[in-house]
PDB file of C-alpha atoms in Angstrom:
ATOM      1  CA  MET A   1    -133.443   6.905 -72.203  1.00 44.00           C
ATOM      2  CA  ALA A   2    -135.002   4.217 -70.086  1.00 43.00           C
ATOM      3  CA  ASP A   3    -137.668   5.242 -67.595  1.00 44.00           C
ATOM      4  CA  HIS A   4    -136.291   6.410 -64.262  1.00 45.00           C
ATOM      5  CA  GLU A   5    -138.303   4.023 -62.085  1.00 49.00           C
ATOM      6  CA  THR A   6    -136.367   1.003 -63.305  1.00 54.00           C
ATOM      7  CA  LYS A   7    -133.105   2.421 -64.591  1.00 72.00           C
ATOM      8  CA  LEU A   8    -129.972   1.074 -62.935  1.00 81.00           C
ATOM      9  CA  ASP A   9    -126.816   3.150 -62.764  1.00 90.00           C
ATOM     10  CA  CYS A  10    -123.454   1.846 -63.968  1.00 93.00           C
ATOM     11  CA  GLU A  11    -122.346   0.839 -60.480  1.00 91.00           C
ATOM     12  CA  ALA A  12    -125.472  -1.242 -59.939  1.00 92.00           C
ATOM     13  CA  VAL A  13    -125.027  -2.894 -63.329  1.00 93.00           C
ATOM     14  CA  LEU A  14    -121.433  -3.842 -62.517  1.00 91.00           C
ATOM     15  CA  LYS A  15    -122.643  -5.333 -59.251  1.00 90.00           C
ATOM     16  CA  HIS A  16    -125.071  -7.592 -61.121  1.00 93.00           C
ATOM     17  CA  LEU A  17    -123.176  -8.120 -64.387  1.00 94.00           C
ATOM     18  CA  PHE A  18    -121.499 -11.445 -63.625  1.00 93.00           C
ATOM     19  CA  GLU A  19    -124.689 -12.949 -62.267  1.00 94.00           C
ATOM     20  CA  ARG A  20    -126.409 -11.794 -65.455  1.00 94.00           C
ATOM     21  CA  LEU A  21    -123.716 -13.480 -67.558  1.00 92.00           C
ATOM     22  CA  ASP A  22    -124.049 -16.642 -65.452  1.00 92.00           C
ATOM     23  CA  CYS A  23    -127.863 -16.580 -65.970  1.00 92.00           C
ATOM     24  CA  GLU A  24    -128.329 -16.278 -62.210  1.00 94.00           C
ATOM     25  CA  LEU A  25    -130.343 -13.065 -62.081  1.00 94.00           C
ATOM     26  CA  ASP A  26    -134.097 -13.131 -61.738  1.00 94.00           C
ATOM     27  CA  PRO A  27    -135.947 -12.198 -64.956  1.00 94.00           C
ATOM     28  CA  ALA A  28    -137.016  -8.728 -63.779  1.00 94.00           C
ATOM     29  CA  LYS A  29    -133.476  -7.724 -62.778  1.00 94.00           C
ATOM     30  CA  SER A  30    -132.120  -9.208 -66.014  1.00 94.00           C
ATOM     31  CA  VAL A  31    -134.426  -6.926 -67.988  1.00 94.00           C
ATOM     32  CA  GLU A  32    -133.192  -3.916 -66.016  1.00 94.00           C
ATOM     33  CA  VAL A  33    -129.560  -4.814 -66.637  1.00 95.00           C
ATOM     34  CA  ASP A  34    -130.179  -5.481 -70.341  1.00 94.00           C
ATOM     35  CA  ARG A  35    -132.023  -2.178 -70.658  1.00 94.00           C
ATOM     36  CA  HIS A  36    -129.058  -0.320 -69.178  1.00 94.00           C
ATOM     37  CA  LEU A  37    -126.626  -2.167 -71.460  1.00 94.00           C
ATOM     38  CA  ALA A  38    -128.674  -1.136 -74.471  1.00 93.00           C
ATOM     39  CA  ASP A  39    -128.365   2.534 -73.430  1.00 92.00           C
ATOM     40  CA  CYS A  40    -124.841   2.725 -72.040  1.00 93.00           C
ATOM     41  CA  ARG A  41    -121.904   2.226 -74.398  1.00 89.00           C
ATOM     42  CA  ALA A  42    -119.313   1.920 -71.599  1.00 89.00           C
ATOM     43  CA  CYS A  43    -121.224  -0.794 -69.754  1.00 93.00           C
ATOM     44  CA  PHE A  44    -122.036  -2.573 -73.016  1.00 93.00           C
ATOM     45  CA  SER A  45    -118.320  -2.676 -73.893  1.00 89.00           C
ATOM     46  CA  ARG A  46    -117.540  -4.030 -70.434  1.00 91.00           C
ATOM     47  CA  ALA A  47    -120.261  -6.659 -70.706  1.00 93.00           C
ATOM     48  CA  GLU A  48    -118.971  -7.759 -74.112  1.00 90.00           C
ATOM     49  CA  PHE A  49    -115.426  -8.042 -72.751  1.00 89.00           C
ATOM     50  CA  GLU A  50    -116.555 -10.085 -69.757  1.00 89.00           C
ATOM     51  CA  ARG A  51    -118.752 -12.254 -71.969  1.00 87.00           C
ATOM     52  CA  LYS A  52    -115.865 -13.014 -74.329  1.00 84.00           C
ATOM     53  CA  LEU A  53    -113.468 -13.612 -71.440  1.00 83.00           C
ATOM     54  CA  LEU A  54    -116.076 -15.933 -69.948  1.00 69.00           C
ATOM     55  CA  VAL A  55    -116.031 -17.973 -73.169  1.00 69.00           C
ATOM     56  CA  VAL A  56    -112.236 -18.101 -73.015  1.00 56.00           C
ATOM     57  CA  GLU A  57    -112.425 -19.042 -69.325  1.00 54.00           C
ATOM     58  CA  ASP A  58    -114.793 -21.800 -70.324  1.00 53.00           C
ATOM     59  CA  PHE A  59    -111.837 -23.550 -71.929  1.00 50.00           C
ATOM     60  CA  ASP A  60    -112.334 -27.101 -70.719  1.00 48.00           C
ATOM     61  CA  ARG A  61    -115.941 -27.317 -71.769  1.00 46.00           C
ATOM     62  CA  LYS A  62    -115.291 -25.798 -75.207  1.00 42.00           C
ATOM     63  CA  SER A  63    -112.277 -27.983 -75.994  1.00 41.00           C
TER      64      SER A  63
ATOM     65  CA  MET B   1    -106.578 -32.597 -60.878  1.00 60.00           C
ATOM     66  CA  ARG B   2    -107.453 -29.072 -59.737  1.00 65.00           C
ATOM     67  CA  LEU B   3    -108.069 -30.415 -56.249  1.00 68.00           C
ATOM     68  CA  THR B   4    -105.223 -32.890 -55.860  1.00 68.00           C
ATOM     69  CA  LYS B   5    -102.609 -31.065 -58.000  1.00 69.00           C
ATOM     70  CA  ARG B   6    -101.040 -34.468 -58.883  1.00 72.00           C
ATOM     71  CA  PRO B   7    -102.325 -36.736 -61.693  1.00 75.00           C
ATOM     72  CA  SER B   8    -101.772 -39.974 -59.746  1.00 75.00           C
ATOM     73  CA  ASP B   9    -103.692 -38.645 -56.723  1.00 76.00           C
ATOM     74  CA  ALA B  10    -106.462 -37.447 -59.042  1.00 78.00           C
ATOM     75  CA  GLU B  11    -106.779 -40.903 -60.597  1.00 81.00           C
ATOM     76  CA  ASP B  12    -106.962 -42.536 -57.143  1.00 81.00           C
ATOM     77  CA  LEU B  13    -109.547 -39.987 -56.003  1.00 80.00           C
ATOM     78  CA  VAL B  14    -111.760 -40.517 -59.056  1.00 83.00           C
ATOM     79  CA  ALA B  15    -111.490 -44.314 -58.745  1.00 85.00           C
ATOM     80  CA  GLU B  16    -112.532 -44.219 -55.078  1.00 83.00           C
ATOM     81  CA  ALA B  17    -115.339 -41.738 -55.794  1.00 82.00           C
ATOM     82  CA  VAL B  18    -116.688 -43.891 -58.631  1.00 84.00           C
ATOM     83  CA  ALA B  19    -116.654 -46.955 -56.363  1.00 84.00           C
ATOM     84  CA  LYS B  20    -118.528 -45.043 -53.655  1.00 83.00           C
ATOM     85  CA  ALA B  21    -121.003 -43.662 -56.173  1.00 82.00           C
ATOM     86  CA  TRP B  22    -121.647 -47.124 -57.615  1.00 83.00           C
ATOM     87  CA  ALA B  23    -122.296 -48.522 -54.132  1.00 82.00           C
ATOM     88  CA  ALA B  24    -124.680 -45.659 -53.332  1.00 81.00           C
ATOM     89  CA  PHE B  25    -126.332 -45.406 -56.736  1.00 81.00           C
ATOM     90  CA  ASP B  26    -129.734 -46.425 -55.321  1.00 80.00           C
ATOM     91  CA  THR B  27    -129.788 -43.207 -53.272  1.00 81.00           C
ATOM     92  CA  LEU B  28    -129.931 -41.120 -56.465  1.00 78.00           C
ATOM     93  CA  SER B  29    -133.652 -40.507 -56.779  1.00 78.00           C
ATOM     94  CA  ASP B  30    -133.601 -38.287 -59.881  1.00 78.00           C
ATOM     95  CA  ASP B  31    -131.409 -39.224 -62.860  1.00 77.00           C
ATOM     96  CA  ALA B  32    -131.397 -35.587 -63.976  1.00 76.00           C
ATOM     97  CA  ARG B  33    -129.485 -34.792 -60.796  1.00 78.00           C
ATOM     98  CA  PHE B  34    -126.689 -37.232 -61.611  1.00 82.00           C
ATOM     99  CA  ARG B  35    -124.039 -34.606 -62.411  1.00 81.00           C
ATOM    100  CA  PRO B  36    -124.272 -32.599 -59.157  1.00 82.00           C
ATOM    101  CA  TRP B  37    -124.638 -35.868 -57.252  1.00 84.00           C
ATOM    102  CA  ILE B  38    -121.431 -37.401 -58.660  1.00 84.00           C
ATOM    103  CA  PHE B  39    -119.541 -34.130 -58.109  1.00 85.00           C
ATOM    104  CA  ARG B  40    -120.699 -34.140 -54.510  1.00 85.00           C
ATOM    105  CA  VAL B  41    -119.467 -37.711 -54.026  1.00 86.00           C
ATOM    106  CA  LEU B  42    -116.125 -36.651 -55.530  1.00 85.00           C
ATOM    107  CA  ILE B  43    -115.820 -33.567 -53.307  1.00 85.00           C
ATOM    108  CA  ASN B  44    -116.729 -35.525 -50.172  1.00 85.00           C
ATOM    109  CA  THR B  45    -114.177 -38.196 -51.066  1.00 86.00           C
ATOM    110  CA  PHE B  46    -111.579 -35.452 -51.438  1.00 84.00           C
ATOM    111  CA  ARG B  47    -112.543 -34.035 -48.035  1.00 83.00           C
ATOM    112  CA  SER B  48    -112.201 -37.502 -46.435  1.00 82.00           C
ATOM    113  CA  HIS B  49    -108.758 -37.916 -48.004  1.00 79.00           C
ATOM    114  CA  GLN B  50    -107.535 -34.589 -46.693  1.00 77.00           C
ATOM    115  CA  ARG B  51    -108.849 -35.241 -43.188  1.00 78.00           C
ATOM    116  CA  LYS B  52    -107.362 -38.768 -43.193  1.00 78.00           C
ATOM    117  CA  HIS B  53    -103.952 -37.253 -43.919  1.00 74.00           C
ATOM    118  CA  GLY B  54    -104.379 -34.627 -41.214  1.00 71.00           C
ATOM    119  CA  ARG B  55    -104.688 -31.770 -43.684  1.00 71.00           C
ATOM    120  CA  GLU B  56    -107.011 -28.807 -43.588  1.00 67.00           C
ATOM    121  CA  VAL B  57    -109.801 -29.160 -46.146  1.00 62.00           C
ATOM    122  CA  SER B  58    -108.545 -26.551 -48.580  1.00 67.00           C
ATOM    123  CA  ILE B  59    -111.808 -26.126 -50.466  1.00 69.00           C
ATOM    124  CA  ASP B  60    -113.505 -25.090 -47.213  1.00 71.00           C
ATOM    125  CA  GLU B  61    -110.891 -22.492 -46.309  1.00 71.00           C
ATOM    126  CA  GLY B  62    -110.782 -18.876 -47.355  1.00 65.00           C
ATOM    127  CA  ALA B  63    -112.305 -15.564 -46.567  1.00 60.00           C
ATOM    128  CA  ASP B  64    -115.600 -14.796 -48.228  1.00 56.00           C
ATOM    129  CA  ALA B  65    -115.354 -11.018 -48.125  1.00 55.00           C
ATOM    130  CA  GLU B  66    -117.499  -9.610 -50.912  1.00 54.00           C
ATOM    131  CA  GLY B  67    -116.364  -6.546 -52.782  1.00 50.00           C
ATOM    132  CA  VAL B  68    -112.973  -6.289 -51.062  1.00 60.00           C
ATOM    133  CA  ASP B  69    -109.998  -5.492 -53.307  1.00 79.00           C
ATOM    134  CA  GLU B  70    -111.820  -6.415 -56.485  1.00 87.00           C
ATOM    135  CA  PHE B  71    -109.689  -6.322 -59.614  1.00 89.00           C
ATOM    136  CA  TRP B  72    -111.206  -6.140 -63.082  1.00 89.00           C
ATOM    137  CA  LEU B  73    -109.128  -6.369 -66.243  1.00 86.00           C
ATOM    138  CA  PHE B  74    -111.497  -4.095 -68.129  1.00 88.00           C
ATOM    139  CA  ASP B  75    -110.707  -1.213 -65.770  1.00 87.00           C
ATOM    140  CA  ARG B  76    -106.968  -1.634 -66.422  1.00 83.00           C
ATOM    141  CA  LEU B  77    -107.286  -2.111 -70.154  1.00 81.00           C
ATOM    142  CA  CYS B  78    -109.849   0.540 -70.969  1.00 75.00           C
ATOM    143  CA  GLN B  79    -108.468   3.817 -69.757  1.00 66.00           C
ATOM    144  CA  PRO B  80    -110.559   6.535 -71.403  1.00 60.00           C
ATOM    145  CA  PHE B  81    -107.803   8.186 -73.465  1.00 55.00           C
ATOM    146  CA  LEU B  82    -106.923   4.835 -75.065  1.00 54.00           C
ATOM    147  CA  LEU B  83    -110.440   4.240 -76.278  1.00 54.00           C
ATOM    148  CA  TRP B  84    -110.258   7.051 -78.826  1.00 54.00           C
ATOM    149  CA  TRP B  85    -107.936   5.217 -81.175  1.00 58.00           C
ATOM    150  CA  SER B  86    -107.655   1.576 -80.105  1.00 67.00           C
ATOM    151  CA  ASN B  87    -109.512  -1.422 -78.812  1.00 75.00           C
ATOM    152  CA  PRO B  88    -107.262  -2.630 -75.956  1.00 74.00           C
ATOM    153  CA  GLU B  89    -109.699  -5.118 -74.478  1.00 75.00           C
ATOM    154  CA  GLN B  90    -110.069  -6.887 -77.827  1.00 75.00           C
ATOM    155  CA  ASP B  91    -106.278  -6.870 -78.252  1.00 76.00           C
ATOM    156  CA  PHE B  92    -105.962  -8.514 -74.856  1.00 77.00           C
ATOM    157  CA  LEU B  93    -108.524 -11.217 -75.671  1.00 77.00           C
ATOM    158  CA  THR B  94    -106.644 -12.139 -78.860  1.00 76.00           C
ATOM    159  CA  LYS B  95    -103.316 -12.358 -76.996  1.00 75.00           C
ATOM    160  CA  VAL B  96    -104.347 -14.315 -73.923  1.00 73.00           C
ATOM    161  CA  LEU B  97    -103.805 -18.045 -74.328  1.00 70.00           C
ATOM    162  CA  ARG B  98    -105.675 -21.044 -73.044  1.00 71.00           C
ATOM    163  CA  GLU B  99    -102.532 -22.096 -71.162  1.00 77.00           C
ATOM    164  CA  ASP B 100    -102.450 -18.709 -69.447  1.00 80.00           C
ATOM    165  CA  LEU B 101    -105.977 -19.259 -68.201  1.00 80.00           C
ATOM    166  CA  GLN B 102    -105.232 -22.824 -67.122  1.00 81.00           C
ATOM    167  CA  ARG B 103    -102.223 -21.631 -65.123  1.00 83.00           C
ATOM    168  CA  ALA B 104    -104.213 -18.826 -63.523  1.00 86.00           C
ATOM    169  CA  LEU B 105    -107.043 -21.175 -62.584  1.00 85.00           C
ATOM    170  CA  ASP B 106    -104.654 -23.769 -61.137  1.00 84.00           C
ATOM    171  CA  ALA B 107    -103.035 -21.051 -59.017  1.00 86.00           C
ATOM    172  CA  LEU B 108    -106.309 -19.946 -57.412  1.00 87.00           C
ATOM    173  CA  PRO B 109    -106.814 -20.816 -53.737  1.00 88.00           C
ATOM    174  CA  ASP B 110    -108.824 -24.049 -53.686  1.00 85.00           C
ATOM    175  CA  CYS B 111    -112.017 -22.545 -52.264  1.00 88.00           C
ATOM    176  CA  TYR B 112    -112.227 -20.129 -55.217  1.00 91.00           C
ATOM    177  CA  GLY B 113    -110.839 -22.587 -57.761  1.00 88.00           C
ATOM    178  CA  ALA B 114    -113.520 -25.152 -56.875  1.00 89.00           C
ATOM    179  CA  ALA B 115    -116.293 -22.555 -57.218  1.00 91.00           C
ATOM    180  CA  ILE B 116    -114.959 -21.285 -60.569  1.00 91.00           C
ATOM    181  CA  ALA B 117    -114.401 -24.804 -61.886  1.00 88.00           C
ATOM    182  CA  LEU B 118    -117.944 -25.902 -61.028  1.00 90.00           C
ATOM    183  CA  VAL B 119    -119.743 -22.783 -62.284  1.00 91.00           C
ATOM    184  CA  ILE B 120    -117.670 -21.630 -65.262  1.00 87.00           C
ATOM    185  CA  VAL B 121    -115.888 -24.776 -66.434  1.00 84.00           C
ATOM    186  CA  GLU B 122    -118.583 -27.346 -65.621  1.00 85.00           C
ATOM    187  CA  GLY B 123    -121.568 -25.067 -66.152  1.00 87.00           C
ATOM    188  CA  CYS B 124    -123.261 -25.758 -62.817  1.00 90.00           C
ATOM    189  CA  SER B 125    -125.803 -23.280 -61.505  1.00 93.00           C
ATOM    190  CA  TYR B 126    -124.897 -21.424 -58.313  1.00 95.00           C
ATOM    191  CA  GLN B 127    -127.405 -23.592 -56.425  1.00 94.00           C
ATOM    192  CA  GLU B 128    -125.903 -26.816 -57.815  1.00 92.00           C
ATOM    193  CA  ALA B 129    -122.391 -25.647 -56.905  1.00 93.00           C
ATOM    194  CA  ALA B 130    -123.571 -24.663 -53.408  1.00 94.00           C
ATOM    195  CA  ASP B 131    -125.157 -28.107 -52.951  1.00 91.00           C
ATOM    196  CA  ILE B 132    -122.044 -29.889 -54.228  1.00 91.00           C
ATOM    197  CA  LEU B 133    -119.702 -27.944 -51.944  1.00 91.00           C
ATOM    198  CA  ASP B 134    -122.236 -27.950 -49.098  1.00 90.00           C
ATOM    199  CA  ILE B 135    -122.003 -24.195 -48.570  1.00 91.00           C
ATOM    200  CA  PRO B 136    -124.701 -21.479 -48.569  1.00 93.00           C
ATOM    201  CA  LEU B 137    -125.835 -19.969 -51.872  1.00 94.00           C
ATOM    202  CA  GLY B 138    -124.527 -16.539 -50.839  1.00 93.00           C
ATOM    203  CA  THR B 139    -121.100 -18.036 -50.213  1.00 92.00           C
ATOM    204  CA  ILE B 140    -120.863 -19.578 -53.674  1.00 93.00           C
ATOM    205  CA  ARG B 141    -121.994 -16.273 -55.178  1.00 93.00           C
ATOM    206  CA  SER B 142    -119.222 -14.359 -53.404  1.00 91.00           C
ATOM    207  CA  ARG B 143    -116.625 -17.063 -54.135  1.00 92.00           C
ATOM    208  CA  VAL B 144    -117.405 -17.038 -57.858  1.00 93.00           C
ATOM    209  CA  ARG B 145    -117.113 -13.246 -57.957  1.00 92.00           C
ATOM    210  CA  ARG B 146    -113.965 -13.179 -55.835  1.00 91.00           C
ATOM    211  CA  GLY B 147    -112.492 -16.077 -57.849  1.00 91.00           C
ATOM    212  CA  ARG B 148    -113.135 -14.212 -61.086  1.00 92.00           C
ATOM    213  CA  SER B 149    -111.433 -11.141 -59.679  1.00 92.00           C
ATOM    214  CA  LEU B 150    -108.376 -13.161 -58.594  1.00 91.00           C
ATOM    215  CA  LEU B 151    -108.307 -14.921 -61.979  1.00 90.00           C
ATOM    216  CA  GLN B 152    -108.343 -11.579 -63.806  1.00 91.00           C
ATOM    217  CA  LYS B 153    -105.622 -10.196 -61.543  1.00 91.00           C
ATOM    218  CA  ALA B 154    -103.430 -13.248 -62.255  1.00 90.00           C
ATOM    219  CA  LEU B 155    -103.978 -12.758 -65.999  1.00 88.00           C
ATOM    220  CA  TRP B 156    -103.019  -9.103 -65.677  1.00 88.00           C
ATOM    221  CA  VAL B 157     -99.806  -9.950 -63.795  1.00 88.00           C
ATOM    222  CA  HIS B 158     -98.979 -12.560 -66.433  1.00 84.00           C
ATOM    223  CA  ALA B 159     -99.730 -10.085 -69.229  1.00 82.00           C
ATOM    224  CA  GLN B 160     -97.343  -7.571 -67.700  1.00 83.00           C
ATOM    225  CA  GLU B 161     -94.612 -10.182 -67.217  1.00 83.00           C
ATOM    226  CA  ALA B 162     -95.032 -11.447 -70.779  1.00 77.00           C
ATOM    227  CA  GLY B 163     -95.182  -7.942 -72.227  1.00 74.00           C
ATOM    228  CA  LEU B 164     -98.703  -8.441 -73.569  1.00 67.00           C
ATOM    229  CA  ASP B 165     -99.669  -5.001 -72.272  1.00 63.00           C
ATOM    230  CA  ARG B 166     -96.625  -3.337 -73.875  1.00 58.00           C
ATOM    231  CA  ALA B 167     -98.670  -1.558 -76.508  1.00 50.00           C
ATOM    232  CA  ASN B 168    -100.730   0.085 -73.777  1.00 51.00           C
ATOM    233  CA  GLU B 169     -97.635   1.172 -71.870  1.00 51.00           C
ATOM    234  CA  GLU B 170     -96.171   2.695 -75.031  1.00 52.00           C
ATOM    235  CA  ASP B 171     -99.405   4.570 -75.623  1.00 50.00           C
ATOM    236  CA  GLU B 172     -99.346   5.837 -72.041  1.00 51.00           C
ATOM    237  CA  ALA B 173     -95.750   7.020 -72.449  1.00 52.00           C
ATOM    238  CA  THR B 174     -96.665   8.833 -75.642  1.00 52.00           C
ATOM    239  CA  ASP B 175     -99.640  10.410 -73.972  1.00 50.00           C
ATOM    240  CA  GLY B 176     -97.646  11.522 -70.927  1.00 45.00           C
TER     241      GLY B 176
END
């Protein structure tokens, strides 16, 4: 378990997830999100899905 | 093409933007800023074209309501009872095609399509995209999020029409 002072809940992580994937979160908030993802299987699965979909969305640049 | 919708108009727009950029090249003080600068010239040329033809500037239109009616594919695909024996989100990713995404992106309202194209397709930062579109940073942030939500909803509708979610429906029927 992460310490309670900095632990985000799932709702807060979802709020910040896309900005995290777009590398738009500040470093401190990124650490908090990453820490939650390391502890929470549901949010980790969601993050992986969004990350993979992001790569698929990124179709012009990858082609 | 995403802005003009027609290849011939897109070619004319790019040609005019390149001519304008060439004429104004001396105003580019930092070579590292070339990409956002040329996109901004292109967007402003597009705006001029639309105004000249008496049209609303479509990339500037649209509500910027944050968090309203958000739609996320993961929530539809990953209902808890399905997770015990399948991996529906991975199944979806293997079925969705590049053409499906292209169609969904082209169908986005221009204000969201421009934000998604700049940030996700072109890899611009939110600040670069905000500068290019001449809108506040908070607006680009909400447009990227809203655009993603609309894109995922369009993919879901397409998946249902194409039967890509059939396996999930069958599982639901079995469960019920």
